[in-house]
mmCIF file of C-alpha atoms and ligand atoms in Angstrom:
data_model
loop_
_atom_site.group_PDB
_atom_site.id
_atom_site.type_symbol
_atom_site.label_atom_id
_atom_site.label_comp_id
_atom_site.label_asym_id
_atom_site.label_seq_id
_atom_site.Cartn_x
_atom_site.Cartn_y
_atom_site.Cartn_z
ATOM 1 C CA MET S 20 -31.972 2.463 -3.955
ATOM 2 C CA LEU S 21 -29.944 5.216 -5.622
ATOM 3 C CA SER S 22 -31.629 7.909 -7.729
ATOM 4 C CA MET S 23 -29.967 6.669 -10.928
ATOM 5 C CA ASP S 24 -30.934 3.037 -11.458
ATOM 6 C CA GLU S 25 -28.421 0.713 -9.793
ATOM 7 C CA PHE S 26 -27.893 -1.424 -12.880
ATOM 8 C CA SER S 27 -27.374 1.612 -15.095
ATOM 9 C CA ILE S 28 -24.686 2.817 -12.686
ATOM 10 C CA ILE S 29 -22.911 -0.525 -12.807
ATOM 11 C CA LYS S 30 -23.189 -0.670 -16.589
ATOM 12 C CA GLN S 31 -22.082 2.902 -17.162
ATOM 13 C CA TYR S 32 -19.302 3.254 -14.613
ATOM 14 C CA PHE S 33 -18.007 -0.181 -13.697
ATOM 15 C CA SER S 34 -18.683 -3.104 -16.054
ATOM 16 C CA THR S 35 -16.431 -2.157 -18.953
ATOM 17 C CA ILE S 36 -13.547 -0.228 -17.398
ATOM 18 C CA SER S 37 -11.027 -2.953 -16.674
ATOM 19 C CA PRO S 38 -8.629 -4.936 -18.856
ATOM 20 C CA HIS S 39 -9.605 -8.475 -19.791
ATOM 21 C CA ARG S 40 -7.755 -11.205 -17.920
ATOM 22 C CA LYS S 41 -7.815 -14.740 -19.220
ATOM 23 C CA GLU S 42 -8.353 -16.226 -15.739
ATOM 24 C CA VAL S 43 -11.733 -14.473 -15.398
ATOM 25 C CA ILE S 44 -14.334 -16.951 -16.634
ATOM 26 C CA LEU S 45 -17.321 -15.048 -15.182
ATOM 27 C CA GLY S 46 -16.914 -11.337 -14.524
ATOM 28 C CA ILE S 47 -19.410 -8.625 -13.536
ATOM 29 C CA GLY S 48 -23.069 -9.540 -14.111
ATOM 30 C CA ASP S 49 -23.816 -12.768 -12.294
ATOM 31 C CA ASP S 50 -24.387 -13.555 -8.617
ATOM 32 C CA ALA S 51 -20.698 -14.236 -8.195
ATOM 33 C CA ALA S 52 -17.556 -13.971 -10.273
ATOM 34 C CA GLY S 53 -15.878 -17.139 -11.489
ATOM 35 C CA ILE S 54 -12.104 -17.214 -11.709
ATOM 36 C CA ARG S 55 -9.689 -19.953 -12.693
ATOM 37 C CA VAL S 56 -6.697 -19.828 -10.361
ATOM 38 C CA PRO S 57 -3.556 -21.054 -12.165
ATOM 39 C CA ALA S 58 -2.015 -24.234 -10.766
ATOM 40 C CA ASP S 59 0.997 -23.784 -8.418
ATOM 41 C CA GLN S 60 -0.033 -20.237 -7.583
ATOM 42 C CA LEU S 61 -1.136 -19.146 -4.164
ATOM 43 C CA LEU S 62 -4.192 -16.871 -4.225
ATOM 44 C CA LEU S 63 -3.574 -13.814 -2.023
ATOM 45 C CA VAL S 64 -6.679 -12.008 -0.748
ATOM 46 C CA SER S 65 -6.745 -8.709 1.104
ATOM 47 C CA THR S 66 -9.281 -5.972 1.786
ATOM 48 C CA ASP S 67 -9.161 -2.340 2.861
ATOM 49 C CA THR S 68 -11.928 0.151 3.585
ATOM 50 C CA LEU S 69 -11.578 3.886 3.056
ATOM 51 C CA VAL S 70 -14.141 5.938 4.975
ATOM 52 C CA ALA S 71 -14.912 9.582 4.158
ATOM 53 C CA ASP S 72 -13.440 12.038 6.679
ATOM 54 C CA VAL S 73 -11.349 9.274 8.213
ATOM 55 C CA HIS S 74 -9.139 8.150 5.325
ATOM 56 C CA PHE S 75 -9.889 10.929 2.860
ATOM 57 C CA LYS S 76 -11.813 14.199 2.730
ATOM 58 C CA MET S 77 -15.257 14.367 1.150
ATOM 59 C CA ASP S 78 -14.161 17.269 -1.049
ATOM 60 C CA TRP S 79 -11.248 15.433 -2.691
ATOM 61 C CA ASP S 80 -11.568 14.785 -6.394
ATOM 62 C CA ALA S 81 -13.238 11.354 -6.716
ATOM 63 C CA TYR S 82 -10.493 10.423 -9.212
ATOM 64 C CA ASP S 83 -7.935 10.736 -6.400
ATOM 65 C CA ILE S 84 -10.106 8.834 -3.932
ATOM 66 C CA ALA S 85 -10.358 5.914 -6.377
ATOM 67 C CA SER S 86 -6.634 6.045 -7.071
ATOM 68 C CA ARG S 87 -5.689 5.921 -3.419
ATOM 69 C CA ALA S 88 -8.221 3.174 -2.662
ATOM 70 C CA VAL S 89 -6.833 0.904 -5.380
ATOM 71 C CA ARG S 90 -3.186 1.652 -4.666
ATOM 72 C CA VAL S 91 -3.262 0.936 -0.936
ATOM 73 C CA ASN S 92 -4.836 -2.414 -1.747
ATOM 74 C CA VAL S 93 -2.266 -3.184 -4.457
ATOM 75 C CA SER S 94 0.437 -2.411 -1.903
ATOM 76 C CA ASP S 95 -0.694 -5.283 0.337
ATOM 77 C CA ILE S 96 -0.248 -7.713 -2.546
ATOM 78 C CA ALA S 97 3.144 -6.202 -3.440
ATOM 79 C CA ALA S 98 4.310 -6.702 0.164
ATOM 80 C CA MET S 99 3.703 -10.458 -0.174
ATOM 81 C CA GLY S 100 5.823 -10.629 -3.330
ATOM 82 C CA GLY S 101 2.628 -11.078 -5.350
ATOM 83 C CA GLN S 102 1.117 -9.734 -8.524
ATOM 84 C CA PRO S 103 -2.275 -8.004 -8.243
ATOM 85 C CA VAL S 104 -4.812 -9.577 -10.625
ATOM 86 C CA TRP S 105 -8.481 -9.049 -9.736
ATOM 87 C CA MET S 106 -10.520 -6.894 -7.413
ATOM 88 C CA VAL S 107 -14.036 -6.496 -6.046
ATOM 89 C CA LEU S 108 -15.459 -3.082 -5.161
ATOM 90 C CA SER S 109 -18.091 -2.317 -2.521
ATOM 91 C CA LEU S 110 -19.233 1.250 -2.738
ATOM 92 C CA THR S 111 -21.516 3.041 -0.290
ATOM 93 C CA LEU S 112 -22.674 6.397 -1.646
ATOM 94 C CA PRO S 113 -24.867 9.120 -0.128
ATOM 95 C CA ASN S 114 -26.394 9.721 -3.594
ATOM 96 C CA ALA S 115 -25.792 8.908 -7.246
ATOM 97 C CA ASP S 116 -23.918 12.095 -8.170
ATOM 98 C CA GLN S 117 -23.000 11.514 -11.800
ATOM 99 C CA ASN S 118 -20.055 13.904 -11.821
ATOM 100 C CA TRP S 119 -18.629 12.138 -8.800
ATOM 101 C CA LEU S 120 -19.222 8.694 -10.338
ATOM 102 C CA GLU S 121 -17.629 9.824 -13.592
ATOM 103 C CA ARG S 122 -14.430 10.948 -11.853
ATOM 104 C CA PHE S 123 -14.369 7.918 -9.558
ATOM 105 C CA SER S 124 -14.817 5.547 -12.476
ATOM 106 C CA LEU S 125 -12.034 7.244 -14.433
ATOM 107 C CA GLY S 126 -9.653 7.039 -11.466
ATOM 108 C CA LEU S 127 -10.548 3.394 -11.054
ATOM 109 C CA GLN S 128 -10.091 2.644 -14.734
ATOM 110 C CA ASP S 129 -6.647 4.253 -14.869
ATOM 111 C CA GLN S 130 -5.439 2.190 -11.912
ATOM 112 C CA LEU S 131 -6.930 -1.047 -13.258
ATOM 113 C CA GLN S 132 -5.125 -0.457 -16.545
ATOM 114 C CA ALA S 133 -1.868 0.541 -14.858
ATOM 115 C CA TYR S 134 -1.745 -2.606 -12.722
ATOM 116 C CA ASN S 135 -3.443 -4.854 -15.315
ATOM 117 C CA MET S 136 -6.205 -5.880 -12.944
ATOM 118 C CA ALA S 137 -9.760 -6.978 -13.686
ATOM 119 C CA LEU S 138 -12.721 -5.602 -11.736
ATOM 120 C CA VAL S 139 -14.769 -8.791 -11.327
ATOM 121 C CA GLY S 140 -17.667 -7.659 -9.144
ATOM 122 C CA GLY S 141 -18.878 -5.497 -6.353
ATOM 123 C CA ASN S 142 -21.806 -3.979 -4.557
ATOM 124 C CA LEU S 143 -23.599 -0.647 -4.370
ATOM 125 C CA ALA S 144 -25.438 0.700 -1.349
ATOM 126 C CA ARG S 145 -26.732 4.039 -0.149
ATOM 127 C CA GLY S 146 -25.161 5.464 2.996
ATOM 128 C CA PRO S 147 -22.208 7.501 4.230
ATOM 129 C CA LEU S 148 -19.447 7.525 1.593
ATOM 130 C CA SER S 149 -17.185 4.513 2.018
ATOM 131 C CA ILE S 150 -15.126 2.411 -0.349
ATOM 132 C CA THR S 151 -14.117 -1.172 0.272
ATOM 133 C CA ILE S 152 -11.852 -2.966 -2.156
ATOM 134 C CA THR S 153 -11.035 -6.631 -1.910
ATOM 135 C CA ILE S 154 -7.988 -7.387 -3.962
ATOM 136 C CA HIS S 155 -6.712 -10.725 -5.194
ATOM 137 C CA GLY S 156 -3.138 -11.471 -6.129
ATOM 138 C CA LEU S 157 -1.070 -14.408 -7.292
ATOM 139 C CA VAL S 158 2.339 -15.600 -6.162
ATOM 140 C CA PRO S 159 4.166 -18.889 -6.796
ATOM 141 C CA GLU S 160 3.500 -20.789 -3.584
ATOM 142 C CA GLN S 161 7.168 -21.433 -2.763
ATOM 143 C CA HIS S 162 8.024 -17.734 -3.196
ATOM 144 C CA VAL S 163 5.403 -16.056 -1.020
ATOM 145 C CA VAL S 164 6.953 -13.472 1.345
ATOM 146 C CA THR S 165 5.437 -13.191 4.817
ATOM 147 C CA ARG S 166 5.970 -11.159 7.985
ATOM 148 C CA HIS S 167 7.175 -14.137 9.992
ATOM 149 C CA GLY S 168 10.256 -15.269 8.077
ATOM 150 C CA ALA S 169 12.941 -12.927 9.433
ATOM 151 C CA GLN S 170 16.009 -14.508 11.055
ATOM 152 C CA ARG S 171 18.353 -13.130 13.675
ATOM 153 C CA GLY S 172 21.141 -11.203 11.910
ATOM 154 C CA ASP S 173 19.033 -10.409 8.824
ATOM 155 C CA ARG S 174 19.557 -6.873 7.543
ATOM 156 C CA ILE S 175 16.556 -4.540 7.388
ATOM 157 C CA TYR S 176 15.900 -2.536 4.216
ATOM 158 C CA VAL S 177 13.336 -0.008 2.982
ATOM 159 C CA SER S 178 12.481 0.589 -0.661
ATOM 160 C CA GLY S 179 12.430 4.401 -0.718
ATOM 161 C CA LEU S 180 12.372 7.779 1.014
ATOM 162 C CA LEU S 181 9.974 8.033 3.936
ATOM 163 C CA GLY S 182 7.711 10.665 5.417
ATOM 164 C CA ALA S 183 6.185 12.578 2.484
ATOM 165 C CA ALA S 184 2.631 11.277 2.896
ATOM 166 C CA ALA S 185 2.678 11.748 6.683
ATOM 167 C CA GLN S 186 3.986 15.288 6.170
ATOM 168 C CA ALA S 187 1.032 15.958 3.865
ATOM 169 C CA VAL S 188 -1.370 14.665 6.531
ATOM 170 C CA ALA S 189 0.304 16.831 9.177
ATOM 171 C CA LEU S 190 -0.037 19.939 6.977
ATOM 172 C CA LEU S 191 -3.621 19.207 5.887
ATOM 173 C CA LYS S 192 -4.930 20.107 9.324
ATOM 174 C CA LYS S 193 -3.766 23.707 9.146
ATOM 175 C CA HIS S 194 -2.111 24.720 5.877
ATOM 176 C CA SER S 195 -2.198 24.197 2.186
ATOM 177 C CA VAL S 196 -0.076 21.234 1.189
ATOM 178 C CA PRO S 197 2.695 21.543 -1.428
ATOM 179 C CA GLU S 198 1.818 19.570 -4.552
ATOM 180 C CA PRO S 199 4.587 16.913 -4.378
ATOM 181 C CA LEU S 200 3.564 16.007 -0.818
ATOM 182 C CA MET S 201 -0.122 15.894 -1.729
ATOM 183 C CA GLN S 202 0.711 13.605 -4.663
ATOM 184 C CA ALA S 203 2.537 11.251 -2.286
ATOM 185 C CA LEU S 204 -0.595 11.024 -0.149
ATOM 186 C CA LEU S 205 -3.141 10.766 -2.968
ATOM 187 C CA HIS S 206 -1.234 8.483 -5.304
ATOM 188 C CA PRO S 207 1.114 6.270 -3.275
ATOM 189 C CA LYS S 208 3.240 4.007 -5.470
ATOM 190 C CA PRO S 209 2.729 0.373 -4.485
ATOM 191 C CA ARG S 210 6.081 -1.313 -5.063
ATOM 192 C CA VAL S 211 4.897 -3.998 -7.477
ATOM 193 C CA GLU S 212 8.163 -3.750 -9.413
ATOM 194 C CA TRP S 213 10.002 -5.166 -6.391
ATOM 195 C CA ARG S 214 8.274 -8.541 -6.791
ATOM 196 C CA ASN S 215 11.323 -10.432 -8.098
ATOM 197 C CA ILE S 216 13.636 -8.910 -5.497
ATOM 198 C CA LEU S 217 11.291 -9.824 -2.646
ATOM 199 C CA GLN S 218 10.638 -13.321 -3.959
ATOM 200 C CA THR S 219 14.348 -14.002 -4.426
ATOM 201 C CA TYR S 220 15.983 -12.273 -1.450
ATOM 202 C CA ALA S 221 13.517 -11.219 1.252
ATOM 203 C CA THR S 222 13.036 -13.404 4.326
ATOM 204 C CA ALA S 223 10.143 -11.180 5.467
ATOM 205 C CA ALA S 224 8.372 -8.062 4.203
ATOM 206 C CA ILE S 225 5.616 -5.581 5.006
ATOM 207 C CA ASP S 226 4.339 -2.400 3.383
ATOM 208 C CA ILE S 227 4.671 0.703 5.544
ATOM 209 C CA SER S 228 1.106 1.904 6.071
ATOM 210 C CA ASP S 229 1.058 2.645 9.808
ATOM 211 C CA GLY S 230 4.620 3.937 10.299
ATOM 212 C CA LEU S 231 8.091 2.396 10.055
ATOM 213 C CA LEU S 232 8.305 1.426 13.731
ATOM 214 C CA ALA S 233 4.809 -0.025 13.956
ATOM 215 C CA ASP S 234 5.224 -2.018 10.760
ATOM 216 C CA LEU S 235 8.772 -3.219 11.466
ATOM 217 C CA ASN S 236 7.424 -4.274 14.845
ATOM 218 C CA HIS S 237 4.942 -6.529 13.028
ATOM 219 C CA ILE S 238 7.835 -8.304 11.292
ATOM 220 C CA ALA S 239 9.771 -8.534 14.567
ATOM 221 C CA THR S 240 6.842 -9.884 16.584
ATOM 222 C CA ALA S 241 5.727 -12.324 13.877
ATOM 223 C CA SER S 242 9.310 -13.587 13.559
ATOM 224 C CA GLY S 243 9.828 -13.862 17.350
ATOM 225 C CA LEU S 244 12.654 -11.291 17.222
ATOM 226 C CA GLY S 245 13.559 -7.678 17.913
ATOM 227 C CA ALA S 246 15.446 -5.150 15.810
ATOM 228 C CA CYS S 247 17.985 -2.356 16.013
ATOM 229 C CA LEU S 248 17.766 0.596 13.613
ATOM 230 C CA MET S 249 20.674 2.785 12.544
ATOM 231 C CA LEU S 250 18.815 6.072 12.900
ATOM 232 C CA ASP S 251 21.287 8.022 10.732
ATOM 233 C CA SER S 252 20.648 5.662 7.810
ATOM 234 C CA ILE S 253 16.887 6.038 7.577
ATOM 235 C CA PRO S 254 16.120 7.647 4.209
ATOM 236 C CA ILE S 255 14.053 10.768 4.776
ATOM 237 C CA HIS S 256 12.195 12.664 2.087
ATOM 238 C CA PRO S 257 13.959 16.044 1.606
ATOM 239 C CA TRP S 258 10.737 18.015 2.164
ATOM 240 C CA VAL S 259 10.238 16.236 5.482
ATOM 241 C CA GLN S 260 13.779 17.097 6.463
ATOM 242 C CA GLN S 261 12.970 20.716 5.689
ATOM 243 C CA TYR S 262 9.692 20.811 7.651
ATOM 244 C CA GLN S 263 10.773 18.690 10.599
ATOM 245 C CA GLY S 264 14.421 19.679 11.036
ATOM 246 C CA ASP S 265 15.891 17.934 14.073
ATOM 247 C CA HIS S 266 12.678 15.942 14.533
ATOM 248 C CA ALA S 267 12.716 14.416 11.044
ATOM 249 C CA VAL S 268 13.881 10.953 12.153
ATOM 250 C CA GLU S 269 11.313 10.756 14.939
ATOM 251 C CA PHE S 270 8.682 11.927 12.475
ATOM 252 C CA VAL S 271 9.358 9.205 9.900
ATOM 253 C CA LEU S 272 9.552 6.490 12.566
ATOM 254 C CA GLU S 273 5.888 7.239 13.387
ATOM 255 C CA GLY S 274 4.528 8.545 10.092
ATOM 256 C CA GLY S 275 2.641 6.133 7.860
ATOM 257 C CA ASP S 276 0.928 6.207 4.456
ATOM 258 C CA ASP S 277 4.074 5.996 2.311
ATOM 259 C CA TYR S 278 3.514 2.396 1.218
ATOM 260 C CA GLU S 279 7.209 1.787 0.787
ATOM 261 C CA LEU S 280 8.330 -1.750 1.575
ATOM 262 C CA CYS S 281 10.264 -2.744 4.680
ATOM 263 C CA PHE S 282 11.967 -6.125 4.271
ATOM 264 C CA THR S 283 14.690 -8.303 5.695
ATOM 265 C CA VAL S 284 17.559 -10.035 3.877
ATOM 266 C CA SER S 285 20.131 -12.557 5.048
ATOM 267 C CA PRO S 286 23.649 -11.022 5.067
ATOM 268 C CA ALA S 287 24.741 -13.940 2.865
ATOM 269 C CA ASN S 288 22.465 -12.650 0.072
ATOM 270 C CA GLU S 289 23.144 -8.931 0.299
ATOM 271 C CA ASP S 290 25.796 -8.781 -2.441
ATOM 272 C CA ALA S 291 23.645 -10.712 -4.886
ATOM 273 C CA MET S 292 20.688 -8.512 -4.073
ATOM 274 C CA ARG S 293 22.726 -5.375 -4.635
ATOM 275 C CA ASP S 294 23.638 -6.582 -8.144
ATOM 276 C CA ALA S 295 20.032 -7.481 -8.888
ATOM 277 C CA LEU S 296 18.812 -4.087 -7.676
ATOM 278 C CA ALA S 297 21.382 -2.285 -9.830
ATOM 279 C CA SER S 298 20.394 -4.257 -12.919
ATOM 280 C CA GLN S 299 16.721 -3.422 -12.326
ATOM 281 C CA GLY S 300 17.355 0.259 -11.568
ATOM 282 C CA LEU S 301 16.048 -0.012 -7.992
ATOM 283 C CA THR S 302 17.499 1.485 -4.806
ATOM 284 C CA ALA S 303 17.156 -0.080 -1.363
ATOM 285 C CA TYR S 304 18.308 1.547 1.868
ATOM 286 C CA ARG S 305 19.780 -0.582 4.656
ATOM 287 C CA ILE S 306 18.499 0.714 7.979
ATOM 288 C CA GLY S 307 19.239 -1.912 10.615
ATOM 289 C CA MET S 308 19.415 -5.504 11.736
ATOM 290 C CA MET S 309 17.134 -8.131 13.270
ATOM 291 C CA GLU S 310 18.233 -9.240 16.726
ATOM 292 C CA SER S 311 17.163 -11.956 19.121
ATOM 293 C CA ALA S 312 16.430 -9.463 21.942
ATOM 294 C CA LYS S 313 12.746 -8.495 21.678
ATOM 295 C CA GLY S 314 11.691 -4.877 21.174
ATOM 296 C CA LEU S 315 12.898 -2.153 18.825
ATOM 297 C CA ARG S 316 16.019 -0.135 19.457
ATOM 298 C CA GLY S 317 17.610 2.796 17.671
ATOM 299 C CA GLN S 318 21.234 3.819 17.470
ATOM 300 C CA LYS S 319 22.699 7.188 16.511
ATOM 301 C CA GLY S 320 26.272 6.918 15.238
ATOM 302 C CA THR S 321 28.274 4.881 17.730
ATOM 303 C CA GLN S 322 26.099 5.790 20.724
ATOM 304 C CA ALA S 323 24.470 3.041 22.783
ATOM 305 C CA PRO S 324 21.114 1.892 21.362
ATOM 306 C CA ILE S 325 17.987 3.320 23.007
ATOM 307 C CA LEU S 326 14.598 1.643 23.261
ATOM 308 C CA LEU S 327 12.047 2.953 20.744
ATOM 309 C CA GLU S 328 8.350 2.991 21.548
ATOM 310 C CA THR S 329 5.983 1.783 18.869
ATOM 311 C CA LYS S 330 2.779 3.751 18.696
ATOM 312 C CA GLY S 331 1.989 3.905 14.983
ATOM 313 C CA TYR S 332 -1.498 4.587 13.741
ATOM 314 C CA GLN S 333 -4.206 3.029 15.895
ATOM 315 C CA HIS S 334 -7.844 3.055 14.797
ATOM 316 C CA PHE S 335 -9.230 2.360 18.282
HETATM 317 P P1 ADP A 412 -26.628 -9.298 -6.222
HETATM 318 O O1 ADP A 412 -27.945 -8.609 -6.002
HETATM 319 O O2 ADP A 412 -26.765 -10.684 -6.770
HETATM 320 O O3 ADP A 412 -25.713 -9.215 -5.060
HETATM 321 P P2 ADP A 412 -26.006 -6.947 -7.652
HETATM 322 O O4 ADP A 412 -27.304 -6.659 -8.269
HETATM 323 O O5 ADP A 412 -25.620 -6.228 -6.403
HETATM 324 O O6 ADP A 412 -25.894 -8.503 -7.406
HETATM 325 O O7 ADP A 412 -24.860 -6.722 -8.708
HETATM 326 C C1 ADP A 412 -24.995 -7.171 -10.042
HETATM 327 C C2 ADP A 412 -23.616 -7.449 -10.630
HETATM 328 O O8 ADP A 412 -22.881 -6.238 -10.672
HETATM 329 C C3 ADP A 412 -22.795 -8.442 -9.791
HETATM 330 O O9 ADP A 412 -22.043 -9.225 -10.689
HETATM 331 C C4 ADP A 412 -21.919 -7.549 -8.972
HETATM 332 O O10 ADP A 412 -20.711 -8.204 -8.640
HETATM 333 C C5 ADP A 412 -21.676 -6.373 -9.918
HETATM 334 N N1 ADP A 412 -21.457 -5.107 -9.191
HETATM 335 C C6 ADP A 412 -22.286 -4.502 -8.305
HETATM 336 N N2 ADP A 412 -21.762 -3.347 -7.861
HETATM 337 C C7 ADP A 412 -20.560 -3.216 -8.470
HETATM 338 C C8 ADP A 412 -19.528 -2.249 -8.419
HETATM 339 N N3 ADP A 412 -19.588 -1.159 -7.637
HETATM 340 N N4 ADP A 412 -18.431 -2.464 -9.178
HETATM 341 C C9 ADP A 412 -18.333 -3.553 -9.938
HETATM 342 N N5 ADP A 412 -19.269 -4.490 -10.066
HETATM 343 C C10 ADP A 412 -20.373 -4.333 -9.332
HETATM 344 MG MG1 MG A 413 -27.205 -12.382 -6.159
#
């Protein structure tokens, strides 16, 4: 199929790049991988496709494309309170460009090492450039964090400053993008280090891929609730503040791609969580509250809340 022999590509660029994990009984090389799932753990499975010229530009360094592809998948596992452990890679390539494969493989290897994940299989096909990763994670069954667990009165938190990646996307269309913003887009930081906090304190969680409003709306809808945001408390990346000025809040409500976590916590557990965060060197920002009235509202200072529309990123 590809100009370089398919099996040589797999051998050279994929079969030996990931750390060994004891659960992997059969890795790359057979018709299917064989994995021993530890008892009491729930196996989390998620997949994401990145398509050239939709999710990334063809001319990006293949190292960065691999990095982003792995990290957005890791983020889905992090949002469930899980630990990423194995992944499968389906790669569709227009040709077997060895320089491209070299960079892609290196980007992949660095992420696999960083998150201690095994690459256990995959597929290669010729066609328009597209990357599909299926990631597997583990979480103790009683500690899994879902979108549907929020309760009325729960406080809403986010795990970091918002808007940098969306600002990069906005600038890409016309201008050169400052390096720190481009880094936020290319190498989002999946919040795996929040696993214990989420497992212990979160009633619901999601990673912010489509925009704060759209993703908070998923928690609200799944939990049969609505929410009110304190618009002055939303943590905005300083560069976004600079570019967007008075529109910065609106911009981060819609802008996705940051892969920060949005999660809810019962007010009874907030003090304990604050201590735990401090001891782990993490900062969470409280941005609102879950309410029984459906829909999302936003409040500036002491003004009356206004209804917020949720558009977010829609593929179709
Ligand atoms: P099959 O024809 O049985 O589907 P393949 O010949 O496509 O298997 O693949 C051979 C082995 O290499 C399998 O174990 C498969 O999971 C693995 N593999 C194929 N492509 C990739 C890839 N891009 N990354 C990692 N492993 C891969
Ligand atoms: Mg087969």
